[in-house]
Tab-separated table of C-alpha atoms and ligand atoms in Angstrom:
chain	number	residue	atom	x	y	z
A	20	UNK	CA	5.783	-33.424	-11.286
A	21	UNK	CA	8.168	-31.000	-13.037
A	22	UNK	CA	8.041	-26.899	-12.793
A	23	UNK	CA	8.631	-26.740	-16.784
A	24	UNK	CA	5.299	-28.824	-17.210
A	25	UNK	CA	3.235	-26.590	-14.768
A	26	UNK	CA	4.658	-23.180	-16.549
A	27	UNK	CA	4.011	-24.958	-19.825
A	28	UNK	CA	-0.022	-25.805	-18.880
A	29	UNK	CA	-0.558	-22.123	-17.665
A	30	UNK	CA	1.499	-20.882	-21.154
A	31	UNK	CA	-1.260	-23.214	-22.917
A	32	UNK	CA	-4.344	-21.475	-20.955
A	33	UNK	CA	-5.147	-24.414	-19.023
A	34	UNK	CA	-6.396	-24.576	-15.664
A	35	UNK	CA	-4.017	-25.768	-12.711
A	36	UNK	CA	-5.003	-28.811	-10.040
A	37	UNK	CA	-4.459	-27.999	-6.608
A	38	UNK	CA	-1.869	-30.725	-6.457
A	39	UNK	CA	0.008	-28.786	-9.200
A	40	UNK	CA	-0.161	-25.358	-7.709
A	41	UNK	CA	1.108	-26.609	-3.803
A	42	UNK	CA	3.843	-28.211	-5.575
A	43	UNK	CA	5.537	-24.905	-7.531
A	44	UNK	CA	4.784	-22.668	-4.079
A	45	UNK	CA	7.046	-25.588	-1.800
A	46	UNK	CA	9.773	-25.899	-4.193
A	47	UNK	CA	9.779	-22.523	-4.743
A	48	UNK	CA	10.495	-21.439	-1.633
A	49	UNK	CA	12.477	-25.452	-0.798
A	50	UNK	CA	14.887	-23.779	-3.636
A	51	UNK	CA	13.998	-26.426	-6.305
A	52	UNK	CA	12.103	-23.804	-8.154
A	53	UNK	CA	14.903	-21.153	-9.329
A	54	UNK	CA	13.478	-17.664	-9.985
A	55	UNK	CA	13.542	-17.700	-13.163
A	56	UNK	CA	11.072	-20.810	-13.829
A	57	UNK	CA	8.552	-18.848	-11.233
A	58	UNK	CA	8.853	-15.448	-13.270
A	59	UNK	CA	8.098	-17.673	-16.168
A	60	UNK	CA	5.090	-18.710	-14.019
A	61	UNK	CA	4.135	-15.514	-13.150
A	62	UNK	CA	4.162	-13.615	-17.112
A	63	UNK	CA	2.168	-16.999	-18.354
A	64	UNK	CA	-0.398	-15.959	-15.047
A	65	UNK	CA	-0.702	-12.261	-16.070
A	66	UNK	CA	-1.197	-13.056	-19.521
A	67	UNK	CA	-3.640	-16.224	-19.116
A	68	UNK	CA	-5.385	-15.498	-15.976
A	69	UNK	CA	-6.514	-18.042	-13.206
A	70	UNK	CA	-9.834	-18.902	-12.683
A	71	UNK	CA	-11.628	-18.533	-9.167
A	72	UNK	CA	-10.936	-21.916	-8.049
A	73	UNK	CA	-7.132	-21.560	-8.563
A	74	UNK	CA	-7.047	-18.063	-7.054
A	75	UNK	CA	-8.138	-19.635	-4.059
A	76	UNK	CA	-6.105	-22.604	-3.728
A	77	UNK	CA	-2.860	-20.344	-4.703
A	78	UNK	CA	-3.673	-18.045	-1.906
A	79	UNK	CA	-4.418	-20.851	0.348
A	80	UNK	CA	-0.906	-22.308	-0.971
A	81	UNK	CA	0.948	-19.364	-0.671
A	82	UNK	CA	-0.676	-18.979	3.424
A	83	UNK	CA	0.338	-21.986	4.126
A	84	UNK	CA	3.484	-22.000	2.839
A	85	UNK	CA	4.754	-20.610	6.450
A	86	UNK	CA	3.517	-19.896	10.082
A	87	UNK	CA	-0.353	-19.502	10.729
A	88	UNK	CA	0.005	-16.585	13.278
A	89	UNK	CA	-3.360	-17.222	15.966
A	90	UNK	CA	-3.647	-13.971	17.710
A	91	UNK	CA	-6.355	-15.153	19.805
A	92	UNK	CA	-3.994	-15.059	23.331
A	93	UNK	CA	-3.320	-11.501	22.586
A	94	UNK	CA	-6.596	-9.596	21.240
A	95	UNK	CA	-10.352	-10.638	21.220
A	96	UNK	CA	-10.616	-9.840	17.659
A	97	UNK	CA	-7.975	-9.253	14.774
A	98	UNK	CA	-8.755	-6.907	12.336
A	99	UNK	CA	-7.098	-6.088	9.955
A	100	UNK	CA	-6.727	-3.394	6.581
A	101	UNK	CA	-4.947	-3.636	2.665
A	102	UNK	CA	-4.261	-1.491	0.119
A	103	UNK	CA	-4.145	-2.924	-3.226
A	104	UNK	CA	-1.335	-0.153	-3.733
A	105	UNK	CA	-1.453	3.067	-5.639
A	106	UNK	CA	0.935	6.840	-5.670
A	107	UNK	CA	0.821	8.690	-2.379
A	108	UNK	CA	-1.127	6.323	-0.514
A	109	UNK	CA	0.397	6.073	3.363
A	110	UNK	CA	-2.758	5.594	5.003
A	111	UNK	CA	-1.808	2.716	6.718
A	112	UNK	CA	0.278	5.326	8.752
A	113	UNK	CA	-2.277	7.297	9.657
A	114	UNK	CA	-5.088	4.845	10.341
A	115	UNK	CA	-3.535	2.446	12.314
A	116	UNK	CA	-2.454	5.223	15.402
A	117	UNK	CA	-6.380	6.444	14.833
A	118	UNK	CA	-8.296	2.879	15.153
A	119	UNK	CA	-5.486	1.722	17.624
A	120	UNK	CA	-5.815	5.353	19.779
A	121	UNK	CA	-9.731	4.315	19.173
A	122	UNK	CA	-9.006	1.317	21.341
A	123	UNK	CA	-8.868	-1.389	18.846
A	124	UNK	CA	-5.552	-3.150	18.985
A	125	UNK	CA	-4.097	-3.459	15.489
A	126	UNK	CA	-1.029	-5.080	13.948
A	127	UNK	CA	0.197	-5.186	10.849
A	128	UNK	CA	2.355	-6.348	8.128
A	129	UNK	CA	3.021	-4.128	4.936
A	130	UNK	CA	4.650	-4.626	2.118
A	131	UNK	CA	7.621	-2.550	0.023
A	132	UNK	CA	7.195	-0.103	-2.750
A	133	UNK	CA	5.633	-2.548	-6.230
A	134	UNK	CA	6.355	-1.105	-9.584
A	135	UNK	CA	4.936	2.045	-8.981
A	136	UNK	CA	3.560	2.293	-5.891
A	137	UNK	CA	4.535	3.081	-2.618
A	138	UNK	CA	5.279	0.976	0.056
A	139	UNK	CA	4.868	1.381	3.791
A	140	UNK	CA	7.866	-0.435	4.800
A	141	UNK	CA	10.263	1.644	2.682
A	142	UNK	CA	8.498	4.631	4.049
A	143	UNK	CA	9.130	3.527	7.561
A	144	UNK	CA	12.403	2.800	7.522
A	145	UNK	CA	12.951	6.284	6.810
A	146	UNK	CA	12.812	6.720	10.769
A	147	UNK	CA	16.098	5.962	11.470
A	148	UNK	CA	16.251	3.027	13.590
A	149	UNK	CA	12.882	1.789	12.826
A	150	UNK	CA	12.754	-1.919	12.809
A	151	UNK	CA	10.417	-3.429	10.374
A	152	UNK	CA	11.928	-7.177	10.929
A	153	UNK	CA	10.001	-8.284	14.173
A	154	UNK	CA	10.124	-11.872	14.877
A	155	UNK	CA	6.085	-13.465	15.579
A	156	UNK	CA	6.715	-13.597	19.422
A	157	UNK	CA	8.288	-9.407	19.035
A	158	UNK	CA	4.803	-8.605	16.721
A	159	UNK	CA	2.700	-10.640	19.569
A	160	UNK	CA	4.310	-9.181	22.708
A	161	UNK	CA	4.178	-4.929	21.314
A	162	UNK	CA	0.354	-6.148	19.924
A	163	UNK	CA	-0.739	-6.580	23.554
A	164	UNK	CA	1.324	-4.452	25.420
A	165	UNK	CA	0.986	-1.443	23.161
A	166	UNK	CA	-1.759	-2.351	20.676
A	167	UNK	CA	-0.154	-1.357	17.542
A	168	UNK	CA	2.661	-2.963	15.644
A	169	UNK	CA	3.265	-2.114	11.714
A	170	UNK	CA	6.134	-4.222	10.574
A	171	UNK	CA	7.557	-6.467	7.703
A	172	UNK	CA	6.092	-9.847	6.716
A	173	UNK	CA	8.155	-12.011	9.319
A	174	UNK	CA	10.123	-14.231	6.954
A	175	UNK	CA	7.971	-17.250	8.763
A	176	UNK	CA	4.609	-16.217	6.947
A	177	UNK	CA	3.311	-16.666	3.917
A	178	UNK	CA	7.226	-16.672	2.905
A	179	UNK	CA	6.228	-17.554	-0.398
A	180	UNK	CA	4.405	-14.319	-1.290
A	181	UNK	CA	7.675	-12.377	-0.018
A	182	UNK	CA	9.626	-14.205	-2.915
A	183	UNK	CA	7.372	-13.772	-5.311
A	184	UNK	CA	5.915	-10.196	-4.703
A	185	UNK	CA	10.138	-9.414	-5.198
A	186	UNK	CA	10.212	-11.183	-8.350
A	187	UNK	CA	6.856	-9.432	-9.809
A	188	UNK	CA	8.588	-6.287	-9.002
A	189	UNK	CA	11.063	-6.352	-11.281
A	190	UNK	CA	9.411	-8.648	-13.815
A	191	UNK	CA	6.436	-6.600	-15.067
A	192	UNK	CA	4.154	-9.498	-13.847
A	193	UNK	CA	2.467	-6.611	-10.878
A	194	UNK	CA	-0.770	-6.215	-12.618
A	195	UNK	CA	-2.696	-9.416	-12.328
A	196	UNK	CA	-6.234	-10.224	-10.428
A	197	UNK	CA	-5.200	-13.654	-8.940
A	198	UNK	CA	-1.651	-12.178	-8.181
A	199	UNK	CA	-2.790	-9.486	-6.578
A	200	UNK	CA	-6.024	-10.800	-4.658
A	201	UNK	CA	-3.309	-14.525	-3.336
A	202	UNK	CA	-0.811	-11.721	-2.301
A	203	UNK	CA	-3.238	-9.322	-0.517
A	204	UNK	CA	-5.168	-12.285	0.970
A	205	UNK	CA	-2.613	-14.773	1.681
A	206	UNK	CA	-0.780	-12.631	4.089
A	207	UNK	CA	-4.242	-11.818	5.646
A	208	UNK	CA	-4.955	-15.487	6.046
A	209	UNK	CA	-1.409	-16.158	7.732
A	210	UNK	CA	-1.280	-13.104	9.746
A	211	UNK	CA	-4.003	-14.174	11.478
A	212	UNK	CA	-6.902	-11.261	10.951
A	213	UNK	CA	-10.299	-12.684	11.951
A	214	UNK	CA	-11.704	-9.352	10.004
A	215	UNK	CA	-10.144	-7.750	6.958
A	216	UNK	CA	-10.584	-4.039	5.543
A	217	UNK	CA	-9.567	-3.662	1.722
A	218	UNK	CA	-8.801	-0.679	0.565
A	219	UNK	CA	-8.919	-1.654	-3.207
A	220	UNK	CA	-7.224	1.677	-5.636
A	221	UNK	CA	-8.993	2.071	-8.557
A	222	UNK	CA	-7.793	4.717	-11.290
A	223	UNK	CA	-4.600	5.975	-13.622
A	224	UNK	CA	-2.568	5.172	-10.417
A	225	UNK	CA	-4.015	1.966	-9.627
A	226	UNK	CA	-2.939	-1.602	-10.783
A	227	UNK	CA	-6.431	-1.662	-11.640
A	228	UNK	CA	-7.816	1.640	-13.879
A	229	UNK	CA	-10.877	0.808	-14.389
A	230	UNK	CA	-14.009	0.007	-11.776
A	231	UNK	CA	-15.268	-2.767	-13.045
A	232	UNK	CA	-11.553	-4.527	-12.535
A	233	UNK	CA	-11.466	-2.324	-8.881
A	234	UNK	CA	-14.877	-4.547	-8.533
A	235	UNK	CA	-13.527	-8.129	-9.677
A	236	UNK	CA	-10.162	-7.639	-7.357
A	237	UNK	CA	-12.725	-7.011	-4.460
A	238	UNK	CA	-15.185	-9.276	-5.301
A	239	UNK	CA	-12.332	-12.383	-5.770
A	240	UNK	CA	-10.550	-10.955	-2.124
A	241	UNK	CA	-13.790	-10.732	-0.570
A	242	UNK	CA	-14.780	-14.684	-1.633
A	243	UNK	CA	-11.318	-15.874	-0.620
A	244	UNK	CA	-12.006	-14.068	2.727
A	245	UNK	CA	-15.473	-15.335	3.571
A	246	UNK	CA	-15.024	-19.063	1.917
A	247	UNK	CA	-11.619	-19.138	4.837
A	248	UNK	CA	-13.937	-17.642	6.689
A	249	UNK	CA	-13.240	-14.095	7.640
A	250	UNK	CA	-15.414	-11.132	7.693
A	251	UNK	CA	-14.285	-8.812	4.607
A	252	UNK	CA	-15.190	-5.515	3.737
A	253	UNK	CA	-14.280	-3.486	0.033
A	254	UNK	CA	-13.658	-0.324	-0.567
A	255	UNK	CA	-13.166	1.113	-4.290
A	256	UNK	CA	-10.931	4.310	-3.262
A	257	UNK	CA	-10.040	6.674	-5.866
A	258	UNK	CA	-6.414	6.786	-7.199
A	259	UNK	CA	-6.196	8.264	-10.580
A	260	UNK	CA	-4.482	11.200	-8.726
A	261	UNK	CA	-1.563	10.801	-5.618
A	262	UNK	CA	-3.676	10.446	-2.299
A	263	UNK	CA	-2.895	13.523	-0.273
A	264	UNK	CA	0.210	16.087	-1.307
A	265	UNK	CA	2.879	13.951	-0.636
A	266	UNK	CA	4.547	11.081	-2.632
A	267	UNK	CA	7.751	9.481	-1.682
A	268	UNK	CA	9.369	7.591	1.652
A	269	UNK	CA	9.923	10.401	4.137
A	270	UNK	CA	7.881	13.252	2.885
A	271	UNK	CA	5.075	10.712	3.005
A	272	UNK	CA	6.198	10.213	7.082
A	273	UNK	CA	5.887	13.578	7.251
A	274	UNK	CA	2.428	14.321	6.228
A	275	UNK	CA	1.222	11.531	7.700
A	276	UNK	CA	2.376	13.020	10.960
A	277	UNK	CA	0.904	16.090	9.971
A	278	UNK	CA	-2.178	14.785	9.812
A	279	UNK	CA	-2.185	13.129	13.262
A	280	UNK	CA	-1.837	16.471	14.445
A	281	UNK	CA	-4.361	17.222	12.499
A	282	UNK	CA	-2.510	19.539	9.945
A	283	UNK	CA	-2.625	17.664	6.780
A	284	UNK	CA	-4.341	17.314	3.438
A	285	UNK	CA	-8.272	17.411	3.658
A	286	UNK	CA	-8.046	14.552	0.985
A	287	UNK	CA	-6.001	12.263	2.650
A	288	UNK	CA	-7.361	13.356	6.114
A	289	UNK	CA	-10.946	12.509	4.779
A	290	UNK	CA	-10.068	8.863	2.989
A	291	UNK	CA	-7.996	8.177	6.517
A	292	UNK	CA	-11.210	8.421	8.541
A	293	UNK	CA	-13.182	7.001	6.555
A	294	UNK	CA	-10.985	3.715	6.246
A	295	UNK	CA	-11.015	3.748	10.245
A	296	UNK	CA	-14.412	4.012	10.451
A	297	UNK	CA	-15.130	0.963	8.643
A	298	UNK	CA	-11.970	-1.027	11.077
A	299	UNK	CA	-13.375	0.376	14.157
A	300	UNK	CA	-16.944	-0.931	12.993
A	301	UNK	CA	-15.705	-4.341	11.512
A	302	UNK	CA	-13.486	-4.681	15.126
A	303	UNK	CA	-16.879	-3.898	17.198
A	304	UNK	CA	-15.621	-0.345	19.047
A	305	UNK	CA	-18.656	1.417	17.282
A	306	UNK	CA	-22.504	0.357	16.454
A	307	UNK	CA	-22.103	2.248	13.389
A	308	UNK	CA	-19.817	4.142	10.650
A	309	UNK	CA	-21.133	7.674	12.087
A	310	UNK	CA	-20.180	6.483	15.788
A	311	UNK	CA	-16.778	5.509	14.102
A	312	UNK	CA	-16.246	8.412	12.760
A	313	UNK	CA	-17.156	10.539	15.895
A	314	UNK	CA	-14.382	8.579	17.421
A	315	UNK	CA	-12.030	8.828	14.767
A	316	UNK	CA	-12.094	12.599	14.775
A	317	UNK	CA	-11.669	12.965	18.275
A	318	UNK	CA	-8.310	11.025	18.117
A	319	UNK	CA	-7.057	13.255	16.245
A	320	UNK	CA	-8.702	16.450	18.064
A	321	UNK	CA	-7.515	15.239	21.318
A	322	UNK	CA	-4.038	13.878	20.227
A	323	UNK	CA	-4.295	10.477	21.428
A	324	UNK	CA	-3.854	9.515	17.504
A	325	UNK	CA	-0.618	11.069	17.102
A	326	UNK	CA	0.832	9.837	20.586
A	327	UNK	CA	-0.195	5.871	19.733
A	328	UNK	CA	2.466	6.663	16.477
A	329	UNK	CA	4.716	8.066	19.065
A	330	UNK	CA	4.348	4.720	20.978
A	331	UNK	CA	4.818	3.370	17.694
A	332	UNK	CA	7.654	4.315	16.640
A	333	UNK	CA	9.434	3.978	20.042
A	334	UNK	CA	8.158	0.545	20.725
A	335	UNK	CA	9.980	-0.615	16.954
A	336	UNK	CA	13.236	1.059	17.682
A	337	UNK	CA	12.756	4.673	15.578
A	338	UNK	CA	14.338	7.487	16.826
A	339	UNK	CA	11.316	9.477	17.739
A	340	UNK	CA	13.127	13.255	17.744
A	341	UNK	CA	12.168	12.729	14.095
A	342	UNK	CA	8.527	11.852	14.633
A	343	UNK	CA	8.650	15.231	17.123
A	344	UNK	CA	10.872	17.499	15.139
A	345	UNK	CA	10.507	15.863	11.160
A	346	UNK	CA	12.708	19.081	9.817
A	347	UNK	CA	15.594	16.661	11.387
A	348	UNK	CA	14.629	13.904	8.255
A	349	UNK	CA	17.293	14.613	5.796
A	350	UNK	CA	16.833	16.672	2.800
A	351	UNK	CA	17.256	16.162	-0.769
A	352	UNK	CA	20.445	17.970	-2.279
A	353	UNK	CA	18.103	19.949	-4.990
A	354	UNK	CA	14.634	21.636	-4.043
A	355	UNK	CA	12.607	22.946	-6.758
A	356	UNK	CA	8.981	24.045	-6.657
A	357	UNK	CA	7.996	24.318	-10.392
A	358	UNK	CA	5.732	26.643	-11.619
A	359	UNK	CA	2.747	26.171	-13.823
A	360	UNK	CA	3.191	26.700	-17.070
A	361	UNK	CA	-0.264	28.274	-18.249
A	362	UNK	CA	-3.683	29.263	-16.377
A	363	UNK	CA	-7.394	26.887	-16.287
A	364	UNK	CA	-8.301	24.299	-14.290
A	365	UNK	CA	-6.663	21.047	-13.186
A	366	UNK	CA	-8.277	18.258	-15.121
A	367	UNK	CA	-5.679	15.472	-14.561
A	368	UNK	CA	-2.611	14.992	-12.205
A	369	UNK	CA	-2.090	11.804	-13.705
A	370	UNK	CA	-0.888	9.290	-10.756
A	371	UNK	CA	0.686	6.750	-11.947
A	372	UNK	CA	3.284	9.123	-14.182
A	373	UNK	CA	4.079	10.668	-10.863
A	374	UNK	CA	4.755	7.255	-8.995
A	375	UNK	CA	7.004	6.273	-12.149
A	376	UNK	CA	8.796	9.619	-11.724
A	377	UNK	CA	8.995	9.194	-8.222
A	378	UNK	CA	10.573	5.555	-8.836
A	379	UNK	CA	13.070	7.416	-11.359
A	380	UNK	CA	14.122	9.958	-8.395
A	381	UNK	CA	15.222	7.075	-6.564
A	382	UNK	CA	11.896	6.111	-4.369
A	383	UNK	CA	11.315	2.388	-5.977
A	384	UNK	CA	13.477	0.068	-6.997
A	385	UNK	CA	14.349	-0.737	-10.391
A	386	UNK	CA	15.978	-4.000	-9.387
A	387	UNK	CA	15.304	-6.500	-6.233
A	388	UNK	CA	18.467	-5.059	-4.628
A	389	UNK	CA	17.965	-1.491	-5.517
A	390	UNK	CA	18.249	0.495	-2.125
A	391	UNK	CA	15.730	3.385	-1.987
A	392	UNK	CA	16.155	7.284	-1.694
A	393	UNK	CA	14.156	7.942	1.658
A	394	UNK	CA	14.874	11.917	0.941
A	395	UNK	CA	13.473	12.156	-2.754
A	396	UNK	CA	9.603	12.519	-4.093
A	397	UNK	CA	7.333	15.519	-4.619
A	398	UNK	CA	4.838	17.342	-3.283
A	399	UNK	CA	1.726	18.293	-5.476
A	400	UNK	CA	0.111	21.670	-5.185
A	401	UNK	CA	-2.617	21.276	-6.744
A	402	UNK	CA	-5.819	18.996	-7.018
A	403	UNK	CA	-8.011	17.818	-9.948
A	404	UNK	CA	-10.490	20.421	-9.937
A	405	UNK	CA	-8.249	23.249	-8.618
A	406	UNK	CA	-7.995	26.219	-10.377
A	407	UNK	CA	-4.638	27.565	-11.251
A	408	UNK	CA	-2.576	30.878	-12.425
A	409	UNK	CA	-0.171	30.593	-14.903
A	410	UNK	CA	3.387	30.781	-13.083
A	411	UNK	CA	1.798	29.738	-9.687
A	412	UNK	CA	3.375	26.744	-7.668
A	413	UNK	CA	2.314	23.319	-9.224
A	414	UNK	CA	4.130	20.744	-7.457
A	415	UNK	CA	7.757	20.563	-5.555
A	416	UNK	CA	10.520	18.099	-6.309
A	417	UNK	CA	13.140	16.784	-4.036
A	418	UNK	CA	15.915	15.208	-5.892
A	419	UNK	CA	19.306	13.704	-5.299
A	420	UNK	CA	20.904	14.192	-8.596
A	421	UNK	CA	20.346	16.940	-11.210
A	422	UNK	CA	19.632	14.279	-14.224
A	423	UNK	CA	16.902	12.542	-12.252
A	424	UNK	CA	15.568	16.283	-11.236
A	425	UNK	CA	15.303	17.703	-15.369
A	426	UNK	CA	13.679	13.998	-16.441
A	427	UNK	CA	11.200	14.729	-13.350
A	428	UNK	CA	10.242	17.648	-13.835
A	429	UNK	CA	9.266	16.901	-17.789
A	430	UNK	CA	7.428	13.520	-16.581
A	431	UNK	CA	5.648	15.285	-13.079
A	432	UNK	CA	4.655	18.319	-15.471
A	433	UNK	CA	3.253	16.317	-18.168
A	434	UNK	CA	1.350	14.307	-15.685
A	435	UNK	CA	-0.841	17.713	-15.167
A	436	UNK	CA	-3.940	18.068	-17.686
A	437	UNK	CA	-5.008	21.499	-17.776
A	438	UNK	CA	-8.767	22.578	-18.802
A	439	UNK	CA	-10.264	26.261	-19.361
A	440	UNK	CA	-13.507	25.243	-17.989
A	441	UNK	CA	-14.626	24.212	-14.551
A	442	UNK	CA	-13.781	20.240	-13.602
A	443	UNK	CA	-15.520	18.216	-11.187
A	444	UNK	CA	-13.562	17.316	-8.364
A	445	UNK	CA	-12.710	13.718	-7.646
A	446	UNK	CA	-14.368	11.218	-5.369
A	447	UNK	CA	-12.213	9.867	-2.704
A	448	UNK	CA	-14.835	6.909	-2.937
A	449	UNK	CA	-16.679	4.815	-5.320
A	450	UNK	CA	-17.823	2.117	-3.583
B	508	LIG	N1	-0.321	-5.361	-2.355
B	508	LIG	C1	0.117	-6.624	-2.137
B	508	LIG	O1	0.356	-7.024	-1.010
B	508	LIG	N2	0.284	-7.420	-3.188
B	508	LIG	C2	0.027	-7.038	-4.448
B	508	LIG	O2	0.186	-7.823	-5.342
B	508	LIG	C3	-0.416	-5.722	-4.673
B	508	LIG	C4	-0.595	-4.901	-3.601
């Protein structure tokens, strides 16, 4: 079998065997592969599609292409949660201390920032000192003596989706329904969850805009998941503006500790219980999403939420005067809260412009080696729906260089849609 035959059938529109598709994932990731042969792989995917059948043998490929983690010594039942990725989003952050304060023990492995979108690692590693490399026996060991680890994908699972998800990117080959639903699920799969919570974006900020593509990413995770036989629940979340106030590494940190302490963003606050609800029923702590929630809440209310990130953070190595005092996280060089430029209502605070901005500040990566900005992002004033005065604060930006702050503020301020009528707000859930 040859790689250049393989690209050439998917270039063609043809379907892939099973044989074919375990033998690019092992010499990718033997080294036979090079890069450049599975980017070419990758663009003919994103523009041809895979059917069901290949999804699933892809993401089974791509689990298997490392360690199976069994968590079965350490907790009676793994559950687990996924965002399909979208501007803003740090829930993971926030809902993991909540379930985990809640009494279900949860680890987890996240991913990096992807085109656009955020990514809880980077946003970690703002803590300095946090470790987000634990070895399987380190994520075992802090899952049952602490019952919460958020980490890296140990280079021992699913390795192949760590190779690839660098690859897509820088390659424009992010958007894809199989890529996306073998990524999200293979790492599932390998990681060991026995139940899995999706938390699928749907919107302007969303690798998927529309619902009915929201609905087919779900619908193909949610078969993988139940034919490997895992309990899966979907949620379509809305993401066509940034989740909460806060987009980029550290200021996202920060308002998710705000909101532990129950001081954040009734948005974000809101989609964070409601995502625990649905872990804490899937994990069997409540009869019911209204029990859940009751719990939730009270996590929060009584602290016990923010103290499990405390444990958190300690437990991977972050210097936690940061998590106690976050004025210590360091500040962008330039500051500039910019004013809106008429009067009406907010119709659009178009998400994904923001994540590109955010990405231009210094947030993302342009290239696979790119380091990341921890200081730099914004923070939005305003909500679709809000109504605003003309010269009143629209959103902040925190920038490192003055170039990146002028081509910022054009992109952030033509990401706002103004209306002189009344607009609907927007559902934090469809589905
Ligand atoms: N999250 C992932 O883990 N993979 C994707 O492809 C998109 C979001």
């Amino acid at each position: 079998m040859r790689a250049v035959d393989i690209i050439s059938k998917k270039r063609d529109k043809q379907e892939l065997s099973l044989a074919e598709i375990e033998f690019f994932i092992k010499s990718f990731i033997s080294g036979e592969v090079a890069d450049y042969q599975a980017s070419a792989l990758l663009m003919a995917i994103v523009l041809n599609g895979m059917t069901p059948r290949e999804t699933t043998d892809l993401t089974l490929a791509m689990a298997n292409s490392g360690h199976m983690l069994d968590l079965s010594d350490v907790v009676d039942l793994a559950v687990d949660k996924h965002s399909s990725g979208g501007v803003g989003d740090k829930t993971s952050l926030a809902v993991l201390p909540i379930v985990a304060a809640c009494g279900l023990p949860v680890g987890k492995m996240s991913g990096r920032g992807l085109g656009f979108s955020g990514g809880t690692l980077d946003k970690l590693e703002s803590i300095p000192g946090y470790r987000c490399d634990l070895t399987t026996e380190e994520f075992k060991h802090q899952l049952k003596e602490k019952g919460i680890v958020l980490t890296g994908q140990s280079l021992d699972l699913a390795p192949a989706d760590g190779k690839l998800y660098a690859l897509r990117d820088v390659t424009g080959t992010v958007q894809s329904i199989p890529l996306i639903a073998s990524s999200i699920m293979c790492k599932k799969l390998a990681a060991g969850a026995q139940a899995i919570l999706l938390d699928v974006k749907t919107g302007l900020g969303a690798f998927m805009e529309t619902l009915e593509e929201a609905r087919q990413l779900a619908d193909r995770m949610v078969d993988i998941g139940q034919l490997a036989g895992r309990k899966v629940v979907a949620l379509l979340s809305d993401m066509n503006q940034p989740l909460g106030n806060a987009v980029g590494n550290s200021l996202e940190v920060v308002e998710a500790i705000e909101t532990l302490q129950d001081n954040g963003p009734q948005d974000f606050l809101e989609h964070c219980l409601h995502v625990s609800a649905h872990m804490l029923v899937l994990g069997k702590r409540a009869q019911d999403l209204s029990e859940a929630r009751t719990m939730a809440e009270k996590s929060i209310a009584d602290g016990s939420a923010f103290e499990k990130f405390r444990v958190l953070v300690e437990a991977q190595g972050g210097d936690i005067s940061y998590v106690d005092d976050p004025s210590r996280f360091p500040r962008a060089e330039y500051v500039e809260v910019v004013k809106s430029p008429r009067g009406g209502y907010l119709a659009q605070v178009q998400a994904r412009t923001v994540g590109e901005a955010a990405v231009v500040l210094g947030a993302g990566r342009a290239r696979k080696s790119d380091p990341v900005d921890h200081a730099v992002g914004f923070l939005i004033h305003r909500k679709v729906g809000d109504q605003v005065e003309k010269g009143g604060p629209l959103f902040t930006i925190h920038a490192n260089s003055k170039e990146t702050l002028a081509s910022a503020r054009e992109a952030v301020l033509s990401a706002h849609v103004f209306s002189e009528n009344p607009v609907e707000r927007l559902p934090l859930f469809y589905e």
